XYZ file of C-alpha atoms in Angstrom:
340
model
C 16.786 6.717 -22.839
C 16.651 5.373 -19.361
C 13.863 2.645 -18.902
C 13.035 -0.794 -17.550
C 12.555 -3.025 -20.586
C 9.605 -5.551 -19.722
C 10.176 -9.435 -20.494
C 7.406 -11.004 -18.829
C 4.320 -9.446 -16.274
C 1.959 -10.909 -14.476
C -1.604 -9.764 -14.619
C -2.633 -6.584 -12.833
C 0.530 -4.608 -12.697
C 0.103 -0.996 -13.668
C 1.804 2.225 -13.608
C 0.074 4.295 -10.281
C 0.931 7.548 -8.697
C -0.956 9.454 -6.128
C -3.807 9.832 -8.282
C -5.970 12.844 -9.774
C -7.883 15.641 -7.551
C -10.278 17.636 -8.805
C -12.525 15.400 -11.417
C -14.940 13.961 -8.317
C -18.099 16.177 -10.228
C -17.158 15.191 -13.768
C -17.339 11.472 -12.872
C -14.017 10.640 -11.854
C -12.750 9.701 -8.518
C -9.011 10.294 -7.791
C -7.560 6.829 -8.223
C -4.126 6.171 -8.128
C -2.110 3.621 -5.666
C -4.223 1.531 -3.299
C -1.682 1.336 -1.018
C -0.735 5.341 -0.814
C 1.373 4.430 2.618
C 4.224 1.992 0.094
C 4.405 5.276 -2.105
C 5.724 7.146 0.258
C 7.901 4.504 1.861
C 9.558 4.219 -1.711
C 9.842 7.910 -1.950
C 12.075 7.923 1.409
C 14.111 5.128 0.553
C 15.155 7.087 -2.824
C 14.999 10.490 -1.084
C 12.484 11.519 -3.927
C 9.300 13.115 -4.060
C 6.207 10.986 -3.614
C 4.022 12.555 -6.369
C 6.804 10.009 -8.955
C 4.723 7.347 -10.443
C 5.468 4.062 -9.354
C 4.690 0.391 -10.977
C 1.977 -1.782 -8.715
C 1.823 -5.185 -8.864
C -0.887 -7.411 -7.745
C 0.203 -11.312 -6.855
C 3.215 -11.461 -8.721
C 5.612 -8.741 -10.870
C 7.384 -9.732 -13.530
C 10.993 -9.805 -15.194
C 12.321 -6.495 -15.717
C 15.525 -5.164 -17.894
C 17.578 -2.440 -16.919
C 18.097 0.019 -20.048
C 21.079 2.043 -17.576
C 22.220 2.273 -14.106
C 19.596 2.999 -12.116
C 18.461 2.740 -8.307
C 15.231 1.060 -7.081
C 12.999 0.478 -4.077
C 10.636 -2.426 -3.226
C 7.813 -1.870 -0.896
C 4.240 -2.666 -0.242
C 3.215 -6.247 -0.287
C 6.264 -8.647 0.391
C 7.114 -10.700 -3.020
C 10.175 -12.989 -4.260
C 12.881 -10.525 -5.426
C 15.899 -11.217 -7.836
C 18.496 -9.413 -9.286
C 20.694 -11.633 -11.646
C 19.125 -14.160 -9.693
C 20.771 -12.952 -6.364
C 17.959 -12.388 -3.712
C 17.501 -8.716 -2.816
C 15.561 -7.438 0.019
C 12.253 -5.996 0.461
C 11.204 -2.834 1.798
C 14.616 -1.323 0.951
C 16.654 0.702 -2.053
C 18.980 -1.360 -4.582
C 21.489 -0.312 -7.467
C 20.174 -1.658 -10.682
C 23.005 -2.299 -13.093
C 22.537 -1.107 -17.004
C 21.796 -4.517 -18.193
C 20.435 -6.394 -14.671
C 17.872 -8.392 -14.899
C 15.132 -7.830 -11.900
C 12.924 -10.447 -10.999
C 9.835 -10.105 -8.915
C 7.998 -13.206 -7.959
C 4.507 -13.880 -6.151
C 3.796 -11.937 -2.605
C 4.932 -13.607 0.567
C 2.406 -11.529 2.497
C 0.166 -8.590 1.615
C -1.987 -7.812 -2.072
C -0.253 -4.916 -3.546
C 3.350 -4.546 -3.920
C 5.569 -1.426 -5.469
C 8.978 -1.353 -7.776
C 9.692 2.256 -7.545
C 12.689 3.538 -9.792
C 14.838 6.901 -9.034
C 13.206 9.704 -11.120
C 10.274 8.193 -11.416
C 8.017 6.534 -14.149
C 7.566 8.905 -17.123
C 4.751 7.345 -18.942
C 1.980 9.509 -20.378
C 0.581 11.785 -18.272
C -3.567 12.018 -18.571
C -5.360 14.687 -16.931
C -2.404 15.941 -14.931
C -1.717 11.862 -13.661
C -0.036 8.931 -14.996
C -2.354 6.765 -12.772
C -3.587 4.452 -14.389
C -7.641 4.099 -14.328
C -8.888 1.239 -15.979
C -12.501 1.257 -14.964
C -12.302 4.671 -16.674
C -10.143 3.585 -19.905
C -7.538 6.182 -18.443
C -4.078 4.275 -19.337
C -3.252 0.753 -19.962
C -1.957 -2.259 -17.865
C 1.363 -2.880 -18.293
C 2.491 -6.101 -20.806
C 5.067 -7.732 -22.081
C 7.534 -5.855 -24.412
C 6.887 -2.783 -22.866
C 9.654 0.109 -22.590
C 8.880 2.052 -19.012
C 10.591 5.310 -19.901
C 12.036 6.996 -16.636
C 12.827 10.152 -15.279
C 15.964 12.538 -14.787
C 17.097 10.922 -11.084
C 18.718 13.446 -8.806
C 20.787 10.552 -7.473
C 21.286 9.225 -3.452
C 22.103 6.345 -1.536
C 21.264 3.034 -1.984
C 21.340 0.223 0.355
C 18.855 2.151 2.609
C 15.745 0.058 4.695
C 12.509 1.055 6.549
C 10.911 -1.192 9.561
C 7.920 -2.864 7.788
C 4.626 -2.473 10.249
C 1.573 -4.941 10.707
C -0.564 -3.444 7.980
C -0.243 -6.562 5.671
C -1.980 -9.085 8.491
C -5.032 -7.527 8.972
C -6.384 -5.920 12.243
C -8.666 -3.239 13.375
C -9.471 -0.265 11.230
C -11.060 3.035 12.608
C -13.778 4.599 10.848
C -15.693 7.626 11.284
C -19.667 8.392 10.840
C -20.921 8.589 7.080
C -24.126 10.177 5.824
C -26.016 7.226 6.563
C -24.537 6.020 10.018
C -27.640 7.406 12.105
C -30.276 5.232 9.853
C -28.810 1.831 11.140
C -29.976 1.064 14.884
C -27.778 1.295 17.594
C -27.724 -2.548 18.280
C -26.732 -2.867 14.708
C -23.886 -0.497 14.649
C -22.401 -2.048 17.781
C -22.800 -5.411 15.773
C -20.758 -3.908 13.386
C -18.090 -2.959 15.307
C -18.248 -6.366 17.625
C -17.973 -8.486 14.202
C -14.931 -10.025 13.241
C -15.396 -9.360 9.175
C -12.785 -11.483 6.629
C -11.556 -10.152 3.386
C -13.416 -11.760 0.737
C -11.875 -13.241 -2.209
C -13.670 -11.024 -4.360
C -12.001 -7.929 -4.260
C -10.518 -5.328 -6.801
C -9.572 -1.470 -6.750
C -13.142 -0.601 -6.730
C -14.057 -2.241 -3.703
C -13.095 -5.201 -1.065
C -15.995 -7.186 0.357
C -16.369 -8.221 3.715
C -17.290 -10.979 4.532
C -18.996 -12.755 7.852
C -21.281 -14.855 9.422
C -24.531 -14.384 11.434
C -27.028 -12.153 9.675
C -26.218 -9.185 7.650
C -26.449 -4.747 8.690
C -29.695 -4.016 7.516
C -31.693 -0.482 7.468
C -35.255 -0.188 6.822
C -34.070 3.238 5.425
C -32.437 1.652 2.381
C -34.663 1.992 -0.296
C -35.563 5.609 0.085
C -31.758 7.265 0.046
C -31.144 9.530 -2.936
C -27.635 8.432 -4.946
C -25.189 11.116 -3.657
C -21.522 11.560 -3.972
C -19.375 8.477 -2.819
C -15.777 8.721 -1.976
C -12.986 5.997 -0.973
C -13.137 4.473 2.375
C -17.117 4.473 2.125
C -18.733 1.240 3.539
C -21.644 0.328 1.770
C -24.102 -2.227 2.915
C -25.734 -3.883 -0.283
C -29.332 -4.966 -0.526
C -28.724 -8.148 1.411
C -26.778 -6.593 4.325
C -23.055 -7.389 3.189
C -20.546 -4.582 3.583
C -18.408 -3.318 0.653
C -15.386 -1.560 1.287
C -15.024 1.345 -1.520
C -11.350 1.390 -2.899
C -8.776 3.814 -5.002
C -11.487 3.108 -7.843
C -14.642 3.534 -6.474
C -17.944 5.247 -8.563
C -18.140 8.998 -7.772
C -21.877 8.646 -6.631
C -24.183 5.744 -4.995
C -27.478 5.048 -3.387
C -26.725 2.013 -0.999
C -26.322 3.390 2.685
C -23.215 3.388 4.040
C -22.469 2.475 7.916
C -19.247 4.723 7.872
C -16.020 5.612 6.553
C -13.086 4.030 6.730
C -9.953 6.583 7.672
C -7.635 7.727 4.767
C -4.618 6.686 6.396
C -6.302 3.032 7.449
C -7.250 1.852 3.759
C -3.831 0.844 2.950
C -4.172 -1.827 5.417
C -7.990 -2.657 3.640
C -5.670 -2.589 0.629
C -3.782 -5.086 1.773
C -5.349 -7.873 3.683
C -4.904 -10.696 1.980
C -7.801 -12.695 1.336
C -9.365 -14.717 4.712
C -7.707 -11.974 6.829
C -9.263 -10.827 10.080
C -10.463 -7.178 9.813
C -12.794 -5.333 12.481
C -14.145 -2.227 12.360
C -13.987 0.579 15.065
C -16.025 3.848 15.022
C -13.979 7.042 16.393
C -15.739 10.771 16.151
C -15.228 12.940 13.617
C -12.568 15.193 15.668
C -10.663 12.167 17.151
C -10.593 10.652 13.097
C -8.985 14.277 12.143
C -6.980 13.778 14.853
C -5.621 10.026 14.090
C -4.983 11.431 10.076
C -3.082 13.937 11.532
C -0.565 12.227 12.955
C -0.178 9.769 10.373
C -0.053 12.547 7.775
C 3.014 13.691 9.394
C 4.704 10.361 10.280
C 4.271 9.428 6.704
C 6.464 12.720 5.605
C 8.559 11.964 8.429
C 9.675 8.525 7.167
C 12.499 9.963 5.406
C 14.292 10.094 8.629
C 13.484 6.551 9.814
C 15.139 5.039 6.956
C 18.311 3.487 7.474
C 21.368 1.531 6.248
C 20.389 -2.236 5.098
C 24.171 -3.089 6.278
C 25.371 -1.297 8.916
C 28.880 -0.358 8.142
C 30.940 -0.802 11.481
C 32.686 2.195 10.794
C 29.869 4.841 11.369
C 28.121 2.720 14.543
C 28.263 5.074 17.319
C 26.998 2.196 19.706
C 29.656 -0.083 18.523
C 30.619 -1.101 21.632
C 27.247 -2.331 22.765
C 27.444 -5.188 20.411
C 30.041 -6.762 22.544
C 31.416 -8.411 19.226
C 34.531 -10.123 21.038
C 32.501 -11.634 24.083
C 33.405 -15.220 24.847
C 36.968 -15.096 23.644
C 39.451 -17.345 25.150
C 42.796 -17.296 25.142
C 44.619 -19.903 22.465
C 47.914 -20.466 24.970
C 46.078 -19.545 28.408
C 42.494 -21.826 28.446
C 41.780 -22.148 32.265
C 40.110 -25.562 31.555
C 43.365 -26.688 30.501
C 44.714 -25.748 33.670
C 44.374 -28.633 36.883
């Protein structure tokens, strides 16, 4: 059987995929990776599907066993990688020798990082997902002396890269209009967007709080809204005016009000602030947000074709030339400043 045989984990890791659809009116939001955007970016730098499961890791990863040859990818959240106890890159596709040792250390930059293997995870699958969902009991994190079975791997290259973008700093993150939006006044939603909010310490996959200071983004509304269905990306305001981010993990339904919604394809970089990071919120309209998911929808199937060699063989460099390799040369037996 082809697996990764775990020695040693840190806390928090856990087998994710895409999630589950279709459970919202039982009770059970979709769950699945917080940071959907590194899922994808594995899935191109193995030229695999995306729906594989994948391993998460929160702070730090662990040490990991190779069971067979295998190929892996590294993305998300920047952390201290190993193999044999040779540094390997991030954000990029390695061999994995049967017998290597892989060793992932604590992130650099970022919350969440990703060890994707080729074929996939092939743990249990639980109501069509091997997400794991612990708020729900679905699945279990991932501990010491596990065996991570994986998949039949169609095989590709290795040695492959993708340009990491500014997600894991912070920054500004569009939202659109929620159910709620029109009960805050309009001085207080500009306040919301003119805020300069910082990723609270206390944060998990359920939600991120935001933190600030000045007073909080009340609505004398508050106490009269009816608990209705809540989905990730929702930003609720809590009794004494603090906003709450709503994550891969969220409750299905809620009564706080909630100022707006944060963009699908913008959570990853909630997902990922690290704590004390600079976050600020900007409203678009409904058809502009459709608009912006869009055309991150289809850059994020696109990135199969953005990926590219982590050492450029000379041989296949069309532009060779243009790297003027030879420039300042001189001449061993004719050096002009020899000359009088």
């Amino acid at each position: 059987m082809i697996a990764l045989q775990v020695h040693q984990v840190g806390q928090g890791v856990a087998v994710q995929d895409l999630g589950r659809t279709g459970f919202l009116s039982k009770g059970l939001t979709r769950g699945g990776a917080a940071d959907r955007l590194a899922v994808h970016e594995g899935a191109a730098l193995l030229h695999q599907s995306p729906d594989l499961a994948v391993l998460e890791m929160v702070g730090t990863g662990g040490t990991f066993e190779a069971t067979e040859d295998m190929r892996i990818a590294l993305t998300g959240a920047e952390m201290t990688a190993h193999v044999d106890g040779a540094a390997v890159a991030w954000n990029a596709s390695h061999a994995l020798a049967k017998s290597s040792v892989l060793t992932i250390g604590p992130t650099r930059t970022g919350t969440y990082g990703y060890l994707h293997v080729g074929g996939g995870f092939e743990t249990e699958q639980m109501l069509g997902s091997r997400a794991t969902h612990q708020s729900c009991g679905l699945g279990e994190l991932v501990t010491a002396g596990d065996v991570l079975p994986i998949g039949a791997d169609r095989g590709g290259d290795v040695g492959l890269t993708l340009p990491r973008d500014t997600r894991f700093d912070g920054g500004a993150i569009r939202i659109v209009p929620s159910m709620q939006t029109s009960d805050f006044a309009n001085e207080t939603r500009e306040k919301f967007e003119a805020t300069t909010f910082r990723r609270d310490p206390r944060a998990n996959r359920q939600g991120i709080r935001m933190d600030s200071d000045g007073d909080g983004f009340a609505t004398p509304k508050a106490l009269s809204i009816v608990s209705e269905v809540i989905v990730p990306g929702d930003i609720q305001i809590t009794g004494d005016g603090t906003p709450f981010v709503l994550m891969a993990e969220s409750q299905t339904t809620g009564g706080y009000p909630r100022i707006g919604t944060v963009l699908p394809c913008d959570l990853p970089r909630v997902a990922q602030a690290p704590a004390g990071a600079a976050l600020q919120f900007q409203f678009v309209s409904l058809e502009d947000g459709a608009a912006i998911e869009a055309r991150a929808r289809a850059a994020w199937a696109a990135l199969p074709k953005a990926v590219t060699a982590l050492v450029r063989d000379p041989a296949t460099l069309q532009d060779l030339l243009s790297y003027q390799l030879i420039g300042g040369v001189v001449s061993a037996t004719d050096a002009p400043l020899d000359r009088g």
